[in-house]
Coordinates of C-alpha atoms in Angstrom, one line a residue:
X262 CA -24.1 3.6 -5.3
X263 CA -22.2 6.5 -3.4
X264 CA -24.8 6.6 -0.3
X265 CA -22.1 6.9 1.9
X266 CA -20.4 10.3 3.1
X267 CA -16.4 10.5 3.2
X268 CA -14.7 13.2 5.4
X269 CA -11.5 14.2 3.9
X270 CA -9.0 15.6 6.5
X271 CA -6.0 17.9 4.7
X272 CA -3.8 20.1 6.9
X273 CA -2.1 22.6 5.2
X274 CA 1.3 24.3 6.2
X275 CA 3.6 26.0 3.3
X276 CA 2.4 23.7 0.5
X277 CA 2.3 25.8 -2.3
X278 CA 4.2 24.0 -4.7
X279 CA 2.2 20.9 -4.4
X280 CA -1.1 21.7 -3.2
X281 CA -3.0 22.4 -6.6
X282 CA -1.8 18.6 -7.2
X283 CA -3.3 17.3 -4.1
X284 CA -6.4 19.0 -4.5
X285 CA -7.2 18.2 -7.8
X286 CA -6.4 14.4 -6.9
X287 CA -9.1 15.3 -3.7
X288 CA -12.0 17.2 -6.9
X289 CA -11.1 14.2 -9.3
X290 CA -12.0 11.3 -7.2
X291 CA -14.4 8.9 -9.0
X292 CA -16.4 8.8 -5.8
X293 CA -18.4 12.5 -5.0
X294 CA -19.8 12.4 -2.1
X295 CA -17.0 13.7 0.1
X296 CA -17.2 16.3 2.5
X297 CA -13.6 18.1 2.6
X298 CA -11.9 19.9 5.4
X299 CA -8.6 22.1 4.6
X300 CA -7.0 23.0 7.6
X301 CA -4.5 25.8 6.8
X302 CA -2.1 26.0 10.0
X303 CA -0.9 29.4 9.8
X304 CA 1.4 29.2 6.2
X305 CA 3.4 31.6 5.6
X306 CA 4.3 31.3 2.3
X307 CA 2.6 33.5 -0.3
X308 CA 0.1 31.2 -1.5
X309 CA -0.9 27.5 0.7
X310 CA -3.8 29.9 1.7
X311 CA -4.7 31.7 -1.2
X312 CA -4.8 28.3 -2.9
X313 CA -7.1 27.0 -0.6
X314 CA -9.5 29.5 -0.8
X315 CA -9.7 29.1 -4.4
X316 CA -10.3 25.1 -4.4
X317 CA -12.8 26.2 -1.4
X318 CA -14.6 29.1 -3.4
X319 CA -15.0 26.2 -6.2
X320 CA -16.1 22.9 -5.2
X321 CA -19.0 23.5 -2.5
X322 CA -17.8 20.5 -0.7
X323 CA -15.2 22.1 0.8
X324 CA -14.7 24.0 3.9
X325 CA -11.4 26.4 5.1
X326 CA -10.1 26.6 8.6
X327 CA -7.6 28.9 9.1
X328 CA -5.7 29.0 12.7
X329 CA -2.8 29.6 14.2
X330 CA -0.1 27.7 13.7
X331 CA -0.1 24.3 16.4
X332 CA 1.0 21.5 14.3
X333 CA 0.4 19.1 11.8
X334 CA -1.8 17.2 14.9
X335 CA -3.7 20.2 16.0
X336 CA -4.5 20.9 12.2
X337 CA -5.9 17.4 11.9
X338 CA -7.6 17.3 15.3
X339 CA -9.6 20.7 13.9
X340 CA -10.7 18.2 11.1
X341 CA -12.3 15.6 13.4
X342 CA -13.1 17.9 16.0
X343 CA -15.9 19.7 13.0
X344 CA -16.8 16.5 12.0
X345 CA -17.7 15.9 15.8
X346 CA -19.7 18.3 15.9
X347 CA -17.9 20.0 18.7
X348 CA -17.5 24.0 17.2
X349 CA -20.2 26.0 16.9
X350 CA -20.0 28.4 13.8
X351 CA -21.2 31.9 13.5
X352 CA -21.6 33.6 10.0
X353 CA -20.0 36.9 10.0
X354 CA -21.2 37.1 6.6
X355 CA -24.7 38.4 6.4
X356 CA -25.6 38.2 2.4
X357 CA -24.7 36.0 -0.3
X358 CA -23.4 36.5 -3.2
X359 CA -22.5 35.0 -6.2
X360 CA -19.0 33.4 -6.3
X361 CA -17.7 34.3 -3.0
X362 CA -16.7 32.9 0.1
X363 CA -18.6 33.1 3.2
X364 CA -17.0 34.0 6.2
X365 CA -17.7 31.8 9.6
X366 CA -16.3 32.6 13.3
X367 CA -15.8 30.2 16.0
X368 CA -18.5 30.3 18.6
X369 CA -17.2 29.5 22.1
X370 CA -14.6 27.0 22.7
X371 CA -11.8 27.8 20.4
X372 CA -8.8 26.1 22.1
X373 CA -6.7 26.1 18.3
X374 CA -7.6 29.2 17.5
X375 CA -9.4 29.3 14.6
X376 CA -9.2 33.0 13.0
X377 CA -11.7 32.0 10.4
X378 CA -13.9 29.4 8.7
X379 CA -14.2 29.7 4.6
X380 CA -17.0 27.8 3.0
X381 CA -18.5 28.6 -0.7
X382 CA -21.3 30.6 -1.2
X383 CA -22.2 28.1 -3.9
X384 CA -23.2 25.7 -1.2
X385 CA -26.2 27.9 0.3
X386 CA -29.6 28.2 -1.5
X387 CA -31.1 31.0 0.7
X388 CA -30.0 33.1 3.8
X389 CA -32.3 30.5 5.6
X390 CA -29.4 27.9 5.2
X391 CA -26.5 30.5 5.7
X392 CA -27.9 31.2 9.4
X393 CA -28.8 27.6 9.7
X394 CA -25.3 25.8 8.9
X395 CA -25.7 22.1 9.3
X396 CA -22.0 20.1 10.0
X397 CA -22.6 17.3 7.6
X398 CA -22.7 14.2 9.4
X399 CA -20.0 11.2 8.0
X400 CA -19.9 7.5 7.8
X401 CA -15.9 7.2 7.2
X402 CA -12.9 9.7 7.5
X403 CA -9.6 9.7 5.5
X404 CA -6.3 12.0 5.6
X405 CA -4.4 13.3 3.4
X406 CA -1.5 15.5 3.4
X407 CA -1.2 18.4 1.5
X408 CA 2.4 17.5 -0.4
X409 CA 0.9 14.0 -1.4
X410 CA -1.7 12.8 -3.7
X411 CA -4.5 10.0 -4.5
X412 CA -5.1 8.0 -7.2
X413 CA -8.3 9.1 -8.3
X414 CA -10.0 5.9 -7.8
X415 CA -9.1 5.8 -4.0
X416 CA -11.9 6.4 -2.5
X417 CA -13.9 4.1 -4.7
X418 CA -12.1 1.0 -3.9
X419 CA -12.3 2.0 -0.3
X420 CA -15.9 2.3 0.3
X421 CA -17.2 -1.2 -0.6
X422 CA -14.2 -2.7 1.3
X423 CA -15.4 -1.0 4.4
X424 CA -18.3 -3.4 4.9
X425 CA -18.0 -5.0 8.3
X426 CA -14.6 -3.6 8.6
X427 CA -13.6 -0.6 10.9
X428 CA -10.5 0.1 9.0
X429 CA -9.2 0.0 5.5
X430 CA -5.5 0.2 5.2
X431 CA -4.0 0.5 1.9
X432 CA -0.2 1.0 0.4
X433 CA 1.5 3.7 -1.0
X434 CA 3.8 4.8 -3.6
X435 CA 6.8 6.6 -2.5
X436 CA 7.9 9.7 -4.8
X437 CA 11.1 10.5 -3.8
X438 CA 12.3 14.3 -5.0
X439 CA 16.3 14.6 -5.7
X440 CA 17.4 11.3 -4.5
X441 CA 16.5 11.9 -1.2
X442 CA 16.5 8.8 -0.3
X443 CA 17.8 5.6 -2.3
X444 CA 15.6 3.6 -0.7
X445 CA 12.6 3.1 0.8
X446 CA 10.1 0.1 1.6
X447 CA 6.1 0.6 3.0
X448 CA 4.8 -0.2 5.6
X449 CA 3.2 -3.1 3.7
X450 CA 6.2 -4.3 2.3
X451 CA 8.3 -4.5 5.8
X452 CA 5.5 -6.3 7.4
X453 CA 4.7 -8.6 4.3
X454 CA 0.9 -7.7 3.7
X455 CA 0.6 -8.9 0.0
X456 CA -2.6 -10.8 0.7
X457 CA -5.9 -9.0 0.2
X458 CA -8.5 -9.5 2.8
X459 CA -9.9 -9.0 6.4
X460 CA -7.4 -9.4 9.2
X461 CA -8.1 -9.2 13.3
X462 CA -6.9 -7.0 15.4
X463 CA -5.2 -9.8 16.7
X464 CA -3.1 -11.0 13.5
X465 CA -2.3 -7.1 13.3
X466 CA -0.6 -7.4 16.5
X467 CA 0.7 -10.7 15.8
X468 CA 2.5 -9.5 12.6
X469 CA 4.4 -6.6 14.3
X470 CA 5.3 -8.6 17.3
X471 CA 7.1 -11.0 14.7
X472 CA 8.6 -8.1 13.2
X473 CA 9.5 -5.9 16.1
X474 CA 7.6 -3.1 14.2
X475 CA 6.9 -0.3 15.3
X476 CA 3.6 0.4 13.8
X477 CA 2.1 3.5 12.4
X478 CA -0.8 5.1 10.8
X479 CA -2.4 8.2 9.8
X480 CA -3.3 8.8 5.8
X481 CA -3.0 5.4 4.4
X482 CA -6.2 3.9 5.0
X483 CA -10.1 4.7 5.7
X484 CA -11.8 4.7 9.1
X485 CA -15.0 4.3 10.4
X486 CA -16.4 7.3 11.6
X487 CA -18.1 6.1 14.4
X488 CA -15.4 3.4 15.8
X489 CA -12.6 6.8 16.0
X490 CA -15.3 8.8 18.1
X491 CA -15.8 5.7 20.1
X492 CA -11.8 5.5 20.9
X493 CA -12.2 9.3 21.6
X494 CA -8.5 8.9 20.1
X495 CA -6.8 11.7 18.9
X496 CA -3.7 12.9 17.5
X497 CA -0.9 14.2 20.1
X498 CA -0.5 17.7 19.7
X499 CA 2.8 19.3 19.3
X500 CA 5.2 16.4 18.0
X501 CA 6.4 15.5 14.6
X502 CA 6.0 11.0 14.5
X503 CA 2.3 11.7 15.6
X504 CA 1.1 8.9 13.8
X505 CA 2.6 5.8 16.4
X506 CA 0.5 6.7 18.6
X507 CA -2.9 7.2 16.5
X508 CA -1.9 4.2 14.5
X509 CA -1.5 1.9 17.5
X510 CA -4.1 2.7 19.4
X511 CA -6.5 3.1 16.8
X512 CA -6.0 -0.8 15.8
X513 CA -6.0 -1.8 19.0
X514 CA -9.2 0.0 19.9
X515 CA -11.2 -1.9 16.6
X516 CA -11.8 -5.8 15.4
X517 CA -11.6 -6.0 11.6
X518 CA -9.2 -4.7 9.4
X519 CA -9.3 -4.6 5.5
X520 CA -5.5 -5.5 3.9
X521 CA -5.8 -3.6 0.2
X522 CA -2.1 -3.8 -0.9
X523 CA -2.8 -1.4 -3.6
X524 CA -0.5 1.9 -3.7
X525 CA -3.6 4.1 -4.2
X526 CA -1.5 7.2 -2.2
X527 CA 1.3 8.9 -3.4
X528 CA 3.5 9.7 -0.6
X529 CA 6.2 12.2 -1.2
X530 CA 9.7 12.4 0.5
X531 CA 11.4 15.5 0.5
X532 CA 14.3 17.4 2.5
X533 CA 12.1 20.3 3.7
X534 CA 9.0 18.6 4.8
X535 CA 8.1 18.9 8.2
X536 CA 9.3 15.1 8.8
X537 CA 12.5 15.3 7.1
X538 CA 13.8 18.8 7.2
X539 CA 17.5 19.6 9.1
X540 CA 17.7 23.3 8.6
X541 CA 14.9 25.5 8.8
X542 CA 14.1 28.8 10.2
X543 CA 11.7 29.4 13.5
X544 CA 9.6 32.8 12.8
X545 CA 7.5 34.3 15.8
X546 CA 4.1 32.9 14.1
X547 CA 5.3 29.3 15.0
X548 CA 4.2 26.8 17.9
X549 CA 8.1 26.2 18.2
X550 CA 9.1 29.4 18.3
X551 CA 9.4 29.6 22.3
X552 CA 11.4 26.1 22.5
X553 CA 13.4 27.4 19.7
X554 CA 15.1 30.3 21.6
X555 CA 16.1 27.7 24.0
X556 CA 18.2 26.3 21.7
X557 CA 18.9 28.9 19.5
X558 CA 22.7 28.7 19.4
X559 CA 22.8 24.9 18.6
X560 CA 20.1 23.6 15.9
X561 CA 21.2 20.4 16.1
X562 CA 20.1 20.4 19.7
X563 CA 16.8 21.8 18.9
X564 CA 16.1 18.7 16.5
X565 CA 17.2 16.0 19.2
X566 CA 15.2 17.9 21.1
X567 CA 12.0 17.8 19.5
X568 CA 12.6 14.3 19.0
X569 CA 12.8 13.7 22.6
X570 CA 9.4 15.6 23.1
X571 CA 8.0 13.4 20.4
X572 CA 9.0 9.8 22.2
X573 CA 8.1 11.1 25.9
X574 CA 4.5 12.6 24.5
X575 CA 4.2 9.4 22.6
X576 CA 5.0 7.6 25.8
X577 CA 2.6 8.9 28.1
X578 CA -0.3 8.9 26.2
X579 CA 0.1 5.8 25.5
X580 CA 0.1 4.5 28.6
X581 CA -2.7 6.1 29.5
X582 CA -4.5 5.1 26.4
X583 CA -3.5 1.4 27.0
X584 CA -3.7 1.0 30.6
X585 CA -7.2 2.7 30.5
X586 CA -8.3 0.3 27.8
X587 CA -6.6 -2.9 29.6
X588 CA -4.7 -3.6 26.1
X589 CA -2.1 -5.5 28.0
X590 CA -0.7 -7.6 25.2
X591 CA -0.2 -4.7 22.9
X592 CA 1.6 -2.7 25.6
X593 CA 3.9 -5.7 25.9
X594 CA 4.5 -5.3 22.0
X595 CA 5.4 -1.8 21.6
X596 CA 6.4 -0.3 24.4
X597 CA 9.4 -1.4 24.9
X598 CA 10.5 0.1 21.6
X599 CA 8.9 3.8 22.4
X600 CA 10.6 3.3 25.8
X601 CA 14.0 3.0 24.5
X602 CA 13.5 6.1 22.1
X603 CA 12.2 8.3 25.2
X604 CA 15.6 8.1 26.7
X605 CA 16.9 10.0 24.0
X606 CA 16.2 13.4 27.0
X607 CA 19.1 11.9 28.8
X608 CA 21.8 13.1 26.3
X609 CA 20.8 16.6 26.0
X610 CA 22.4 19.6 28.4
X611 CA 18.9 21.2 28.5
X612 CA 15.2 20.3 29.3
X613 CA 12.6 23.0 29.2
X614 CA 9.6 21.3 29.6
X615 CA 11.1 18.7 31.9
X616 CA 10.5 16.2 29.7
X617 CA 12.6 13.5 32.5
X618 CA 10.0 14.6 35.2
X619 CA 7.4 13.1 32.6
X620 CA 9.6 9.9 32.3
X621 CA 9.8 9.5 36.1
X622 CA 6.2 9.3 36.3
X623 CA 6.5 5.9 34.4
X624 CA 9.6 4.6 36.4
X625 CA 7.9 1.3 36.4
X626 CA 7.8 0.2 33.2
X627 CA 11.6 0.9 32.4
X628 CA 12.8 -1.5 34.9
X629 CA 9.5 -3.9 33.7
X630 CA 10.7 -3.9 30.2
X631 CA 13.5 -5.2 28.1
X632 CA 14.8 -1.5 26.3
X633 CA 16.9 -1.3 23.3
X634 CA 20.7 0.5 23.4
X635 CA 20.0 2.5 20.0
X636 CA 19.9 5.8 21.8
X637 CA 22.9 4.6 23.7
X638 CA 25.0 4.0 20.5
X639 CA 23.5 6.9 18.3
X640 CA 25.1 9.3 20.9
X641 CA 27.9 7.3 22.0
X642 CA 31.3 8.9 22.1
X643 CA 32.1 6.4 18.7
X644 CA 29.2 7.9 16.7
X645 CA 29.3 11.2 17.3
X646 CA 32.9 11.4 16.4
X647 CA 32.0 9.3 13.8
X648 CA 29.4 12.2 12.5
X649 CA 31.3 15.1 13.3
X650 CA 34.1 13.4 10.7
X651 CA 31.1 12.7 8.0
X652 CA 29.9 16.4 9.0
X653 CA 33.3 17.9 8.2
X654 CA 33.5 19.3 11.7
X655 CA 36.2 17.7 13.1
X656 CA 37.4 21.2 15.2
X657 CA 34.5 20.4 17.6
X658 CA 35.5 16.9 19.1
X659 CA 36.5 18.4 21.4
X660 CA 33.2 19.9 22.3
X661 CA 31.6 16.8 21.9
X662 CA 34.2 14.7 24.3
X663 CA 32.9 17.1 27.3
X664 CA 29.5 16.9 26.8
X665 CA 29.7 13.2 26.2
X666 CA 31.1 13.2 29.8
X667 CA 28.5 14.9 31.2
X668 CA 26.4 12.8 29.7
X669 CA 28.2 9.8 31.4
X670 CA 27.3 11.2 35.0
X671 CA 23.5 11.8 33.8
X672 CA 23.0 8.5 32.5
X673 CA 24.5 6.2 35.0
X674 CA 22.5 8.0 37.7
X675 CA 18.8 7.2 35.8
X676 CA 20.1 3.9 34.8
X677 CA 20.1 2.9 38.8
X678 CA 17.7 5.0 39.8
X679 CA 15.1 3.8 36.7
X680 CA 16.7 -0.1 37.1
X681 CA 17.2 -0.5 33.6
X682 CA 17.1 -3.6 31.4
X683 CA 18.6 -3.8 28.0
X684 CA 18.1 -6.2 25.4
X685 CA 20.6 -8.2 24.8
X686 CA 22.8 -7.5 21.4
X687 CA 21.4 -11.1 19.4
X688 CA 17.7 -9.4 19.6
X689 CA 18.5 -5.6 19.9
X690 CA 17.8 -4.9 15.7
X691 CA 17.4 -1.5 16.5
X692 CA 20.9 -1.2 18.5
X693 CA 22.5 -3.5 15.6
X694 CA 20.9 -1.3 12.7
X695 CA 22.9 2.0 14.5
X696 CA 25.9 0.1 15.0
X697 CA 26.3 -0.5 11.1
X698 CA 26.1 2.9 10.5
X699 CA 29.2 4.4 8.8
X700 CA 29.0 7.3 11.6
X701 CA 29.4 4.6 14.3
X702 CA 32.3 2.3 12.1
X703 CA 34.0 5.1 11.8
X704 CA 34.0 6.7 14.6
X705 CA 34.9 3.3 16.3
X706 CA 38.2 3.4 14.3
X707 CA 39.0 6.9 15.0
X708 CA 38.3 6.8 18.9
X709 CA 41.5 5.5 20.0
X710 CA 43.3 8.5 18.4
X711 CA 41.1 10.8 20.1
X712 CA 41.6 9.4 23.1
X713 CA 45.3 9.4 22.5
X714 CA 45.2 12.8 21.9
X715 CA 43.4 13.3 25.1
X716 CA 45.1 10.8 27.5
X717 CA 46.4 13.1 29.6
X718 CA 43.1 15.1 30.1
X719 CA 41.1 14.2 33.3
X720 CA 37.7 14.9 31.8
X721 CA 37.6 11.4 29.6
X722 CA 36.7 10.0 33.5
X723 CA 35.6 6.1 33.1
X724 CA 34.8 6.2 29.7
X725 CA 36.4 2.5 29.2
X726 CA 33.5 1.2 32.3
X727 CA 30.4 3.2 30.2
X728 CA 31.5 1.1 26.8
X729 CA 31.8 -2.1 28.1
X730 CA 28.2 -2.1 27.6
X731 CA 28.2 -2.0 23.9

């Protein structure tokens, strides 16, 4: 029996290497009765689009958005957002024909900007059903992105297992391209789910409190439909970890969970994904174009940048999400964490969007929680010397010694102000994970002969009272 409708979610952005393999993996499943949504974000490679279209001019379950480029969030938020029911579609195409794609504007509300929607003529039996387009309504909703693939029994095992469940959450097989990285555990594996069965919400939380994980999800499991529009949870537009905050929030907004340690998704880690990549160039078509010219002289900057963004995004819409939803005991479980990361905005010379005028907002939870030093120590004078060494970029130590000092003034004045708490080193695994890092040994070693060099400089300033934290 396959009486129940699947929504597939796939955003699409520069893929074209991998995106005949995904789709075919989507086509293949032993389950049919899927309803698939390809989001292409404004590619601009020569053929993520093109590709699409063809998979969408084949198999009359599909359906093409394309938009402007917002993000890997705003591409899936165009996926629930259809199924929702919340865009109305006008046909610009008048007559069907055989083998062609029919052409769909957005009526109305168009806040992503949706240039046009792509659905197979295959799929309408007369002009009747062209003007009257029904959105197909869904029982559960998957992800998948566009570089990764299923096993093409996935959706089959997931159905039956979502009886009386709200979520099924299975494992995944890492393919790793080039050694990217030599090694690499799930999800699954870190928190010790080997067991199949139904969990509560409650035994979720339970499991990452023991590990001081902090938990995420987005494309590894199946949800109901009708528990995600309940949660009216969505993804966070504009940030690149956008799946902390879905994945939190979704399982604390639900009951049951199914455990399938199975790897039924085949996740792949590469340099120039959108998660991993450290050089990559900003066109004018891109949502980071504009933040990009801030920081156009120091890429490195730019990342850290966005990385703050992510962890003060992630932070207030959690809190809302939470506090709105009186999910005390889960705030007391994560937050901390995403609190510590936010503070990564202190050690950059520039703040656009005024991301610590977000943080101040929240002043009360940094001096009601416990934070980890890991941002402290990843951009402590020791580890960035430490880098610049690994980096082969020893001339600018220099560089780095005065911006660390400005960094000194900046911090000591929000730690008073904010009344922060740190964690003490015994339980601070985050801090102790950064301070085995060869960046940070190393730079440890080589400190004292930098500070030699410099002794006689009055910018090192009270360097020796900031490190007698760490």
């Amino acid at each position: 029996m396959q009486n129940k409708t699947v929504g597939v979610i796939i955003p699409i952005y520069n893929v074209q290497d991998y995106l005949k393999e995904c789709l075919d993996s989507v086509i293949n499943q032993t389950y049919k009765n899927l309803q698939v949504v390809l989001v292409n974000d404004g590619s601009t490679d020569e053929n993520s689009l093109n590709i699409a279209k063809e998979y969408t001019l084949k198999d009359e379950r599909f359906i093409l958005f394309d938009k402007k480029n917002g993000g890997h969030s705003s591409a899936k938020n165009v996926g629930i957002e259809y199924f929702s029911e919340e865009y109305k579609l006008k046909n610009i195409t008048n007559d069907i024909k055989e083998n062609f794609l029919i052409e769909f504007s957005i009526e109305g509300n168009n806040p992503y900007e949706i240039y046009k929607v792509y659905k197979s003529s295959k799929f309408f039996k007369n002009k009747d059903e062209l003007l009257n387009f029904k959105i197909p309504d869904i029982d559960y909703i998957i992800f998948l992105d566009s570089d990764d693939y299923w096993e093409l029994n996935c959706i089959e095992e997931c159905v039956p297992r979502m009886d009386g469940v709200e979520v099924v959450w299975f494992d995944f097989q890492p393919k790793i391209e080039n050694n990217f990285k030599k090694q690499f555990k799930t999800e699954m594996e870190i928190l010790n789910c080997a067991n199949e069965g139904v969990i509560s919400s409650n035994d979720w939380l339970e499991i990452c409190e023991e590990k001081k994980y902090l938990f995420w999800f987005a494309w590894q499991g199946m949800i109901e439909f009708k528990s995600l529009l309940r949660s009216k949870l969505k993804f966070i537009d504009k940030i690149i970890h956008e799946d902390h905050h879905f994945g939190i929030c979704l399982f604390s907004s639900i009951e049951k969970i199914y455990i399938y340690p199975q790897k039924k998704y085949h996740y792949r880690v590469r340099k120039n994904s959108v998660s991993h990549q450290n050089k990559f160039h900003v066109d004018k078509t891109s949502y980071l174009y504009d933040l990009f010219q801030e920081f156009r002289d120091d890429i490195y900057e730019f990342k850290n940048y966005q990385l703050a963004m992510n962890w003060v995004f992630t932070l207030s819409h959690m809190i809302d999400f939470l506090s709105l939803n009186n999910y005390g005991k889960v705030e007391k479980v994560f937050l901390s964490q995403i609190l510590g990361k936010a503070l990564k905005i202190l050690f950059l010379t520039k703040d656009p969007y005024n991301l610590i005028g977000i943080l101040k907002i929240y002043k009360n939870y940094f001096s009601k929680y416990q934070i980890s030093k890991e941002e402290f120590i990843k951009h402590s004078l020791e580890y960035q010397i430490g880098y610049l060494i690994l980096k082969n970029n020893i001339f600018n130590i220099n560089k780095v010694i005065k911006r660390y000092n400005s960094q000194v003034k900046k911090n000591q004045k929000f730690i008073k102000e904010f009344s922060l708490k740190f964690l003490e080193d015994s339980y601070d695994f985050d801090a102790q994970k950064i301070k085995k890092h060869l960046s940070y040994r190393l730079g440890k070693f080589l400190y004292k002969i930098v500070f030699f060099w410099r002794k006689n400089e009055n910018d090192i300033g009270n360097w020796r009272k900031w490190f007698c934290w760490f």
